[in-house]
Phi, psi and omega in degrees: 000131172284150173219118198233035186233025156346332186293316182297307155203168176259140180280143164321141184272126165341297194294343180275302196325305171301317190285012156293304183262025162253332196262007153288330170291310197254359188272003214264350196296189166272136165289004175249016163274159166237035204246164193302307237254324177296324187265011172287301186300280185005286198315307183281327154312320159322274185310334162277338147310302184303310221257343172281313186292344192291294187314313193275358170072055156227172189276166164301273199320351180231019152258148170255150154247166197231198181235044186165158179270321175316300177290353160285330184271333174276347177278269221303313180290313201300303172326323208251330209253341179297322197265015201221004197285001170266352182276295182177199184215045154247172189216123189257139163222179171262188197246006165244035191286161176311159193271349175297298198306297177269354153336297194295306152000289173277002172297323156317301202298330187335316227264005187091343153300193203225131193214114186264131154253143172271105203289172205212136185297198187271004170258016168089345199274139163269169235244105172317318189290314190294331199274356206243340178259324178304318182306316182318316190322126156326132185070050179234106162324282205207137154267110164238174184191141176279157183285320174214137183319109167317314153298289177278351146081000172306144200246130187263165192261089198255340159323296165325312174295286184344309201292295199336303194302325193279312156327318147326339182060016174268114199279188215203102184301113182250156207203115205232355190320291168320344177250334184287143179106299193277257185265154173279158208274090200309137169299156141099357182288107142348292195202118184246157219196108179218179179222122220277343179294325169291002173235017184089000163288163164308132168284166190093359176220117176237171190241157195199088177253122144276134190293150189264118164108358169304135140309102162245163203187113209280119208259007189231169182303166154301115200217146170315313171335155144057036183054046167050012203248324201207120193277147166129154161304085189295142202293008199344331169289304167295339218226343166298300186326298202264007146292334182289324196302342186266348168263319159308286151020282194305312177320322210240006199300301185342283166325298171293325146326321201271322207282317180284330191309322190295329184286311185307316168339298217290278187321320185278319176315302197284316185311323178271358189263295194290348175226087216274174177068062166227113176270130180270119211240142167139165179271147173320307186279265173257114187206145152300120193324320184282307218244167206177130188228140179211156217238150127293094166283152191070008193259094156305115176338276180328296180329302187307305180293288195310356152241029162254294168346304182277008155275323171138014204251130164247119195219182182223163174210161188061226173256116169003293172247058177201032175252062156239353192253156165268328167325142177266161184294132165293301156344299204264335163316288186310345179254030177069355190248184179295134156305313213260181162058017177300113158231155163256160119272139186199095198294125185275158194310129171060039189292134167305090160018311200281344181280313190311296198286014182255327183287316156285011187249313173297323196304319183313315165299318174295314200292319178314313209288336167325293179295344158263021144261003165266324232065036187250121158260000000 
């Protein structure tokens, strides 16, 4: 099997596997104890705060860990809009943010806030000008924007949002799950928000940095835990894993960026020569380095995956955490393009060349015999 779905999860990094099953022996008292085996898990949790925080361009003192990248994000938005209800109560997103965003949106919205989503061109990119006039408004609590798109691997302009936001005095929630590890972290972010399983860490560890002068407020109860920011027992182990795994990443990202950015390449080039009737969606340019999304027309989605599956391929189509749905992806509404007949591909770390070029050899056939079994020639 090719696995060709890194957007989704990433396969464990060599380096978490190890640093995992060394920091189970020695990672396991509380770390909120004070007996030698407790203040070892300390030790070792401190440091792995240090060492997460380096990488993502935040202090040890202002990350947290959550159990999810999902629960870092529903902690970050809500927490900013909680501390901010004397400011206001609308809240600007893009119309293509993680569906965790806009849960958190619509939980806001429940509750008697107000939420401008903000539209995005046919790359996927939001639409600057409008988000940057939105922020401005009176009574706009908070903002978010992702550093990159999930579907479509397009790179958002959040340095550029960041100055808006800060002329504004609005801070500006960033969702880096798809970019931490993989690109450096764009200045100028509030409340930062990743997840450790999209860079090769173990799942069960997401990240939650508040900035030292953010207003923040915890939408939960109050807990010891965690900088008083995320209730629950920490994962200590896990959470070793996933600092190694995020120093390997960084170490190796240069290198490995060029080798896949050349396979993605490869795959936009080749897909539309080789298949006709395909649209390629996402920006060309500034993208992620890994992932590449392409539409089918006469193509059932589903159809598509389940004989790229029996060939051997593992890929998603449409958005990750909605292809279980009938709904078509929000992500590709909001950019205007075809919805159905959708793959992603999104390459994990040292993938082979050969898998790529067996998956461009196979693909033309499956989609035809798919469309003929539509009634399509």
């Amino acid at each position: 099997m090719a696995y060709l779905d890194a957007a989704s999860t990433e396969p464990l990094h060599p380096a978490a596997r190890e640093a995992l099953l060394a920091a189970l022996d020695v990672g396991w008292a509380d770390p909120a104890r004070l007996y030698g085996s407790a203040r070892r898990a300390r030790l070792l949790l401190d440091q792995a705060r240090a060492e997460i925080a380096e990488v993502l361009g935040a202090r040890p003192d202002e990350l947290s860990f959550t159990t999810s990248g999902t629960q870092a994000v529903h902690l970050g938005v809500l927490g900013a809009l909680q501390a901010r209800r004397r400011a206001g109560r609308h809240l600007v997103v893009s119309a293509v943010e993680h569906s965790s965003v806009l849960h958190a949106a619509g939980v806001h919205e429940g509750a008697g806030g107000s939420v401008q989503t903000i539209g995005v061109a046919i790359t996927g990119r939001v639409d600057l000008p409008s988000f940057a006039e939105a922020v401005a408004a009176e009574g706009v609590a908070v903002a978010a924007l992702q550093t990159a798109n999930h579907e479509v691997g397009t790179l958002q302009p959040v340095a550029e949002a960041a100055e808006a936001c800060r002329a504004a005095g609005v801070p500006l929630v960033v969702d880096a799950a798809q970019s931490a590890g993989r690109l450096p972290i764009p200045p100028g972010w509030s409340v930062l928000t990743a997840s450790a399983h999209k860079w090769g860490g173990p799942a069960g560890v997401g990240v939650l940095a508040v900035r030292k002068g953010t207003r923040w407020r915890s939408p939960y109860p109050e807990d010891e835990r965690e900088l008083r920011r995320v209730p629950g027992y920490e994962n200590v182990p896990a959470v070793v894993a996933a600092a190694a795994a995020l120093r390997a990443r960084a170490a190796e990202s240069a290198a490995e960026n060029a080798r896949l950015s050349a396979l993605v390449d490869r795959i936009r080039a080749e897909v539309p020569r080789v298949v006709p009737d395909v649209e390629v969606i996402g920006d060309p340019v500034d993208r992620l380095p890994h992932l590449v999304t392409f539409s089918c027309l006469y193509v059932d989605g589903e159809a598509l995956l389940t004989e790229l599956d029996k060939a051997g391929f593992a890929v998603s189509s449409g958005s990750s955490c909605t292809a279980s749905t009938l709904r078509p992806s929000h992500v590709l509404e909001a950019m205007g393009v075809l919805t159905h007949g959708n793959v992603r591909v999104s390459l994990p770390r040292e993938i082979p060349e050969d898998d790529v070029e067996r998956f461009l050899t196979v693909l033309p056939d499956i989609v035809r015999r798919v469309r003929q079994r539509l009634g399509v020639q």
